[in-house]
N, C-alpha and C. Protein backbone atom coordinates (compact mmCIF):
# COMPACT_ATOMS: atom_id res chain seq x y z
N MET A 1 0.83 -1.20 0.00
CA MET A 1 0.00 0.00 0.00
C MET A 1 0.87 1.26 0.00
N ASP A 2 2.06 1.19 0.62
CA ASP A 2 2.92 2.37 0.64
C ASP A 2 3.31 2.80 -0.77
N ARG A 3 3.54 1.84 -1.66
CA ARG A 3 3.87 2.19 -3.05
C ARG A 3 2.69 2.85 -3.75
N THR A 4 1.51 2.36 -3.46
CA THR A 4 0.31 2.95 -4.08
C THR A 4 0.21 4.43 -3.76
N TYR A 5 0.42 4.78 -2.50
CA TYR A 5 0.31 6.18 -2.11
C TYR A 5 1.50 6.99 -2.61
N ALA A 6 2.68 6.38 -2.71
CA ALA A 6 3.82 7.09 -3.28
C ALA A 6 3.58 7.39 -4.76
N VAL A 7 3.05 6.42 -5.49
CA VAL A 7 2.74 6.63 -6.91
C VAL A 7 1.66 7.70 -7.05
N ALA A 8 0.61 7.59 -6.25
CA ALA A 8 -0.47 8.59 -6.31
C ALA A 8 0.09 9.98 -6.00
N GLY A 9 0.96 10.08 -5.00
CA GLY A 9 1.56 11.37 -4.67
C GLY A 9 2.37 11.92 -5.83
N ALA A 10 3.15 11.07 -6.49
CA ALA A 10 3.95 11.52 -7.62
C ALA A 10 3.07 11.98 -8.78
N VAL A 11 2.01 11.24 -9.06
CA VAL A 11 1.10 11.62 -10.15
C VAL A 11 0.42 12.94 -9.84
N PHE A 12 -0.11 13.08 -8.62
CA PHE A 12 -0.77 14.33 -8.27
C PHE A 12 0.20 15.51 -8.22
N ALA A 13 1.45 15.27 -7.79
CA ALA A 13 2.45 16.34 -7.80
C ALA A 13 2.77 16.75 -9.23
N PHE A 14 2.95 15.78 -10.10
CA PHE A 14 3.20 16.06 -11.53
C PHE A 14 2.08 16.92 -12.09
N LEU A 15 0.84 16.51 -11.82
CA LEU A 15 -0.31 17.25 -12.33
C LEU A 15 -0.42 18.64 -11.73
N ALA A 16 -0.02 18.80 -10.46
CA ALA A 16 -0.04 20.12 -9.83
C ALA A 16 0.96 21.06 -10.49
N VAL A 17 2.15 20.54 -10.79
CA VAL A 17 3.15 21.36 -11.49
C VAL A 17 2.64 21.73 -12.88
N ALA A 18 2.07 20.76 -13.57
CA ALA A 18 1.53 21.03 -14.91
C ALA A 18 0.40 22.06 -14.85
N ALA A 19 -0.48 21.92 -13.87
CA ALA A 19 -1.59 22.88 -13.72
C ALA A 19 -1.05 24.26 -13.39
N GLY A 20 -0.07 24.33 -12.51
CA GLY A 20 0.52 25.62 -12.15
C GLY A 20 1.15 26.31 -13.35
N ALA A 21 1.88 25.54 -14.15
CA ALA A 21 2.49 26.11 -15.36
C ALA A 21 1.43 26.54 -16.36
N PHE A 22 0.40 25.71 -16.52
CA PHE A 22 -0.70 26.04 -17.43
C PHE A 22 -1.39 27.32 -16.98
N GLY A 23 -1.64 27.43 -15.69
CA GLY A 23 -2.29 28.63 -15.17
C GLY A 23 -1.43 29.87 -15.36
N ALA A 24 -0.14 29.74 -15.09
CA ALA A 24 0.76 30.90 -15.17
C ALA A 24 1.00 31.35 -16.60
N HIS A 25 1.00 30.42 -17.53
CA HIS A 25 1.36 30.77 -18.91
C HIS A 25 0.15 30.84 -19.85
N ALA A 26 -0.66 29.81 -19.86
CA ALA A 26 -1.76 29.76 -20.83
C ALA A 26 -2.99 30.52 -20.36
N LEU A 27 -3.20 30.61 -19.05
CA LEU A 27 -4.42 31.22 -18.55
C LEU A 27 -4.24 32.63 -18.02
N ALA A 28 -3.02 33.07 -17.85
CA ALA A 28 -2.77 34.36 -17.21
C ALA A 28 -3.49 35.52 -17.90
N ASP A 29 -3.58 35.48 -19.21
CA ASP A 29 -4.24 36.55 -19.95
C ASP A 29 -5.71 36.27 -20.23
N ARG A 30 -6.18 35.11 -19.85
CA ARG A 30 -7.56 34.72 -20.16
C ARG A 30 -8.49 34.75 -18.95
N LEU A 31 -7.91 34.69 -17.75
CA LEU A 31 -8.73 34.66 -16.53
C LEU A 31 -8.65 36.00 -15.81
N THR A 32 -9.69 36.28 -15.04
CA THR A 32 -9.65 37.46 -14.18
C THR A 32 -8.65 37.19 -13.05
N PRO A 33 -8.18 38.22 -12.37
CA PRO A 33 -7.28 37.98 -11.24
C PRO A 33 -7.89 37.04 -10.19
N LYS A 34 -9.20 37.17 -9.93
CA LYS A 34 -9.85 36.29 -8.95
C LYS A 34 -9.85 34.84 -9.44
N GLN A 35 -10.17 34.63 -10.71
CA GLN A 35 -10.16 33.28 -11.26
C GLN A 35 -8.76 32.68 -11.22
N LEU A 36 -7.76 33.48 -11.58
CA LEU A 36 -6.38 33.00 -11.55
C LEU A 36 -5.94 32.66 -10.14
N SER A 37 -6.35 33.47 -9.18
CA SER A 37 -6.03 33.18 -7.78
C SER A 37 -6.67 31.86 -7.33
N THR A 38 -7.91 31.64 -7.72
CA THR A 38 -8.60 30.40 -7.38
C THR A 38 -7.88 29.21 -8.00
N PHE A 39 -7.46 29.34 -9.25
CA PHE A 39 -6.73 28.28 -9.95
C PHE A 39 -5.42 27.98 -9.22
N GLU A 40 -4.72 29.03 -8.80
CA GLU A 40 -3.45 28.85 -8.09
C GLU A 40 -3.64 28.18 -6.73
N ILE A 41 -4.72 28.52 -6.03
CA ILE A 41 -5.02 27.87 -4.75
C ILE A 41 -5.25 26.38 -4.97
N ALA A 42 -5.96 26.03 -6.02
CA ALA A 42 -6.20 24.61 -6.33
C ALA A 42 -4.88 23.89 -6.55
N ALA A 43 -4.00 24.47 -7.36
CA ALA A 43 -2.71 23.82 -7.65
C ALA A 43 -1.86 23.71 -6.38
N ARG A 44 -1.89 24.75 -5.55
CA ARG A 44 -1.09 24.74 -4.32
C ARG A 44 -1.56 23.65 -3.35
N TYR A 45 -2.87 23.59 -3.12
CA TYR A 45 -3.37 22.57 -2.20
C TYR A 45 -3.25 21.17 -2.78
N GLN A 46 -3.32 21.06 -4.09
CA GLN A 46 -3.07 19.76 -4.70
C GLN A 46 -1.63 19.32 -4.43
N MET A 47 -0.68 20.25 -4.56
CA MET A 47 0.72 19.90 -4.31
C MET A 47 0.94 19.57 -2.85
N TYR A 48 0.38 20.37 -1.94
CA TYR A 48 0.55 20.07 -0.51
C TYR A 48 0.10 18.65 -0.20
N HIS A 49 -1.02 18.26 -0.76
CA HIS A 49 -1.58 16.97 -0.40
C HIS A 49 -1.02 15.83 -1.24
N ALA A 50 -0.41 16.16 -2.38
CA ALA A 50 0.39 15.16 -3.08
C ALA A 50 1.59 14.79 -2.20
N LEU A 51 2.20 15.81 -1.60
CA LEU A 51 3.31 15.55 -0.68
C LEU A 51 2.83 14.82 0.56
N ALA A 52 1.62 15.12 1.00
CA ALA A 52 1.06 14.41 2.15
C ALA A 52 0.91 12.92 1.84
N LEU A 53 0.65 12.58 0.60
CA LEU A 53 0.57 11.16 0.23
C LEU A 53 1.93 10.47 0.40
N PHE A 54 3.01 11.21 0.19
CA PHE A 54 4.34 10.65 0.46
C PHE A 54 4.54 10.45 1.96
N VAL A 55 3.99 11.34 2.76
CA VAL A 55 4.04 11.17 4.22
C VAL A 55 3.31 9.88 4.60
N VAL A 56 2.15 9.66 4.01
CA VAL A 56 1.39 8.44 4.27
C VAL A 56 2.20 7.22 3.85
N ALA A 57 2.80 7.28 2.67
CA ALA A 57 3.61 6.14 2.19
C ALA A 57 4.75 5.85 3.15
N TRP A 58 5.44 6.90 3.60
CA TRP A 58 6.52 6.70 4.57
C TRP A 58 5.99 6.14 5.88
N ALA A 59 4.90 6.71 6.39
CA ALA A 59 4.36 6.27 7.67
C ALA A 59 3.94 4.80 7.61
N LEU A 60 3.46 4.36 6.44
CA LEU A 60 3.07 2.95 6.31
C LEU A 60 4.27 2.02 6.40
N THR A 61 5.47 2.50 6.07
CA THR A 61 6.65 1.66 6.25
C THR A 61 7.02 1.56 7.72
N ARG A 62 6.63 2.56 8.49
CA ARG A 62 6.93 2.56 9.93
C ARG A 62 5.85 1.85 10.73
N TRP A 63 4.59 2.09 10.38
CA TRP A 63 3.44 1.50 11.08
C TRP A 63 2.54 0.80 10.06
N PRO A 64 2.99 -0.34 9.53
CA PRO A 64 2.25 -0.99 8.44
C PRO A 64 0.87 -1.51 8.84
N ASP A 65 0.62 -1.68 10.12
CA ASP A 65 -0.67 -2.22 10.57
C ASP A 65 -1.63 -1.13 11.05
N ALA A 66 -1.41 0.10 10.62
CA ALA A 66 -2.26 1.21 11.06
C ALA A 66 -3.34 1.50 10.02
N PRO A 67 -4.56 1.03 10.25
CA PRO A 67 -5.62 1.28 9.27
C PRO A 67 -5.91 2.77 9.08
N SER A 68 -5.63 3.58 10.10
CA SER A 68 -5.89 5.01 9.93
C SER A 68 -5.00 5.63 8.86
N LEU A 69 -3.84 5.02 8.59
CA LEU A 69 -2.98 5.53 7.52
C LEU A 69 -3.58 5.23 6.15
N ILE A 70 -4.17 4.05 6.02
CA ILE A 70 -4.86 3.72 4.76
C ILE A 70 -5.96 4.74 4.53
N TRP A 71 -6.69 5.05 5.59
CA TRP A 71 -7.76 6.04 5.48
C TRP A 71 -7.21 7.42 5.17
N ALA A 72 -6.07 7.77 5.74
CA ALA A 72 -5.47 9.07 5.46
C ALA A 72 -5.19 9.21 3.96
N GLY A 73 -4.62 8.19 3.37
CA GLY A 73 -4.34 8.23 1.93
C GLY A 73 -5.61 8.38 1.11
N ARG A 74 -6.61 7.61 1.46
CA ARG A 74 -7.89 7.70 0.75
C ARG A 74 -8.50 9.09 0.89
N LEU A 75 -8.44 9.62 2.09
CA LEU A 75 -9.02 10.94 2.34
C LEU A 75 -8.27 12.03 1.58
N PHE A 76 -6.94 11.93 1.52
CA PHE A 76 -6.17 12.92 0.76
C PHE A 76 -6.49 12.84 -0.72
N ILE A 77 -6.60 11.64 -1.26
CA ILE A 77 -6.94 11.50 -2.67
C ILE A 77 -8.32 12.09 -2.94
N GLY A 78 -9.28 11.74 -2.10
CA GLY A 78 -10.62 12.31 -2.26
C GLY A 78 -10.62 13.82 -2.11
N GLY A 79 -9.84 14.32 -1.16
CA GLY A 79 -9.75 15.77 -0.96
C GLY A 79 -9.16 16.48 -2.16
N ILE A 80 -8.12 15.89 -2.75
CA ILE A 80 -7.52 16.49 -3.94
C ILE A 80 -8.55 16.56 -5.06
N VAL A 81 -9.22 15.44 -5.29
CA VAL A 81 -10.19 15.40 -6.38
C VAL A 81 -11.31 16.41 -6.16
N ILE A 82 -11.85 16.44 -4.94
CA ILE A 82 -13.00 17.31 -4.67
C ILE A 82 -12.57 18.77 -4.49
N PHE A 83 -11.60 19.02 -3.62
CA PHE A 83 -11.21 20.41 -3.33
C PHE A 83 -10.57 21.06 -4.55
N ALA A 84 -9.47 20.47 -5.02
CA ALA A 84 -8.78 21.07 -6.17
C ALA A 84 -9.65 21.00 -7.42
N GLY A 85 -10.32 19.88 -7.61
CA GLY A 85 -11.15 19.72 -8.80
C GLY A 85 -12.24 20.77 -8.91
N THR A 86 -12.93 21.03 -7.80
CA THR A 86 -13.99 22.04 -7.85
C THR A 86 -13.41 23.44 -8.02
N LEU A 87 -12.27 23.71 -7.39
CA LEU A 87 -11.66 25.03 -7.58
C LEU A 87 -11.19 25.24 -9.01
N TYR A 88 -10.60 24.21 -9.61
CA TYR A 88 -10.24 24.33 -11.03
C TYR A 88 -11.49 24.62 -11.86
N GLY A 89 -12.56 23.90 -11.57
CA GLY A 89 -13.81 24.11 -12.30
C GLY A 89 -14.35 25.52 -12.13
N ILE A 90 -14.35 26.02 -10.90
CA ILE A 90 -14.82 27.38 -10.63
C ILE A 90 -13.97 28.39 -11.38
N ALA A 91 -12.65 28.22 -11.31
CA ALA A 91 -11.73 29.16 -11.97
C ALA A 91 -11.94 29.19 -13.47
N LEU A 92 -12.29 28.06 -14.04
CA LEU A 92 -12.46 27.97 -15.49
C LEU A 92 -13.89 28.27 -15.94
N GLY A 93 -14.71 28.79 -15.02
CA GLY A 93 -16.04 29.22 -15.39
C GLY A 93 -17.13 28.18 -15.23
N GLY A 94 -16.87 27.16 -14.42
CA GLY A 94 -17.86 26.12 -14.16
C GLY A 94 -19.04 26.66 -13.37
N PRO A 95 -20.03 25.82 -13.16
CA PRO A 95 -21.23 26.27 -12.46
C PRO A 95 -20.94 26.68 -11.01
N GLY A 96 -21.70 27.64 -10.54
CA GLY A 96 -21.51 28.17 -9.19
C GLY A 96 -21.72 27.16 -8.08
N TRP A 97 -22.54 26.13 -8.32
CA TRP A 97 -22.80 25.15 -7.26
C TRP A 97 -21.55 24.36 -6.88
N LEU A 98 -20.50 24.41 -7.71
CA LEU A 98 -19.26 23.73 -7.34
C LEU A 98 -18.70 24.28 -6.03
N GLY A 99 -18.93 25.57 -5.79
CA GLY A 99 -18.44 26.20 -4.57
C GLY A 99 -19.03 25.59 -3.31
N ALA A 100 -20.23 25.02 -3.43
CA ALA A 100 -20.85 24.37 -2.27
C ALA A 100 -20.21 23.02 -1.96
N ILE A 101 -19.54 22.44 -2.93
CA ILE A 101 -18.91 21.12 -2.76
C ILE A 101 -17.47 21.25 -2.26
N THR A 102 -16.82 22.35 -2.60
CA THR A 102 -15.40 22.54 -2.26
C THR A 102 -15.09 22.27 -0.79
N PRO A 103 -15.90 22.76 0.17
CA PRO A 103 -15.57 22.51 1.58
C PRO A 103 -15.53 21.03 1.96
N ILE A 104 -16.24 20.20 1.23
CA ILE A 104 -16.17 18.75 1.51
C ILE A 104 -14.74 18.27 1.31
N GLY A 105 -14.09 18.76 0.26
CA GLY A 105 -12.68 18.41 0.05
C GLY A 105 -11.80 18.88 1.17
N GLY A 106 -12.08 20.09 1.69
CA GLY A 106 -11.31 20.59 2.83
C GLY A 106 -11.48 19.74 4.07
N VAL A 107 -12.70 19.26 4.30
CA VAL A 107 -12.96 18.38 5.44
C VAL A 107 -12.21 17.06 5.25
N LEU A 108 -12.15 16.57 4.02
CA LEU A 108 -11.39 15.34 3.76
C LEU A 108 -9.91 15.55 4.05
N PHE A 109 -9.36 16.71 3.66
CA PHE A 109 -7.96 17.01 3.99
C PHE A 109 -7.74 17.01 5.50
N LEU A 110 -8.59 17.71 6.22
CA LEU A 110 -8.46 17.77 7.68
C LEU A 110 -8.56 16.37 8.30
N SER A 111 -9.48 15.58 7.80
CA SER A 111 -9.65 14.22 8.32
C SER A 111 -8.42 13.37 8.05
N GLY A 112 -7.82 13.55 6.88
CA GLY A 112 -6.59 12.81 6.56
C GLY A 112 -5.47 13.14 7.52
N TRP A 113 -5.30 14.43 7.82
CA TRP A 113 -4.27 14.83 8.78
C TRP A 113 -4.57 14.28 10.18
N ALA A 114 -5.83 14.27 10.55
CA ALA A 114 -6.21 13.69 11.85
C ALA A 114 -5.88 12.20 11.90
N CYS A 115 -6.09 11.51 10.79
CA CYS A 115 -5.76 10.08 10.74
C CYS A 115 -4.26 9.85 10.90
N ILE A 116 -3.45 10.71 10.29
CA ILE A 116 -1.99 10.58 10.46
C ILE A 116 -1.62 10.83 11.92
N ALA A 117 -2.20 11.86 12.51
CA ALA A 117 -1.90 12.13 13.93
C ALA A 117 -2.28 10.96 14.80
N PHE A 118 -3.44 10.36 14.54
CA PHE A 118 -3.89 9.22 15.31
C PHE A 118 -2.92 8.05 15.17
N ALA A 119 -2.50 7.77 13.94
CA ALA A 119 -1.56 6.66 13.71
C ALA A 119 -0.24 6.90 14.42
N ALA A 120 0.25 8.12 14.38
CA ALA A 120 1.52 8.45 15.05
C ALA A 120 1.37 8.35 16.56
N TRP A 121 0.24 8.81 17.09
CA TRP A 121 -0.01 8.74 18.52
C TRP A 121 -0.09 7.30 18.99
N ARG A 122 -0.78 6.47 18.21
CA ARG A 122 -0.92 5.05 18.57
C ARG A 122 0.37 4.28 18.37
N GLY A 123 1.18 4.74 17.41
CA GLY A 123 2.47 4.08 17.15
C GLY A 123 2.28 2.69 16.65
């Protein structure tokens, strides 16, 4: 499972860099400053949580029997898809209701970090 989360982290990090470059170069003249800021927040949080997947992968080598770490990885992946995905959609002119879904991704991120803390505390 540690490899799965390491691969997922690398893929999401790759995509975050690509999205950041796309936003800075291809979208800079096409989006409003607010839209561009939203796009950048999506790429930033995607990168943070791609790196968090590497933390999960490492922690699984230390505590391989910690189910909360498996959940942390799942929650981070879900958070990236929902949080960053909806922000990318909003920035690119998607429907306004996406904004109501974005906080679910944030809650998934918070839950993932709580799962890591729990696993570390339990050892």
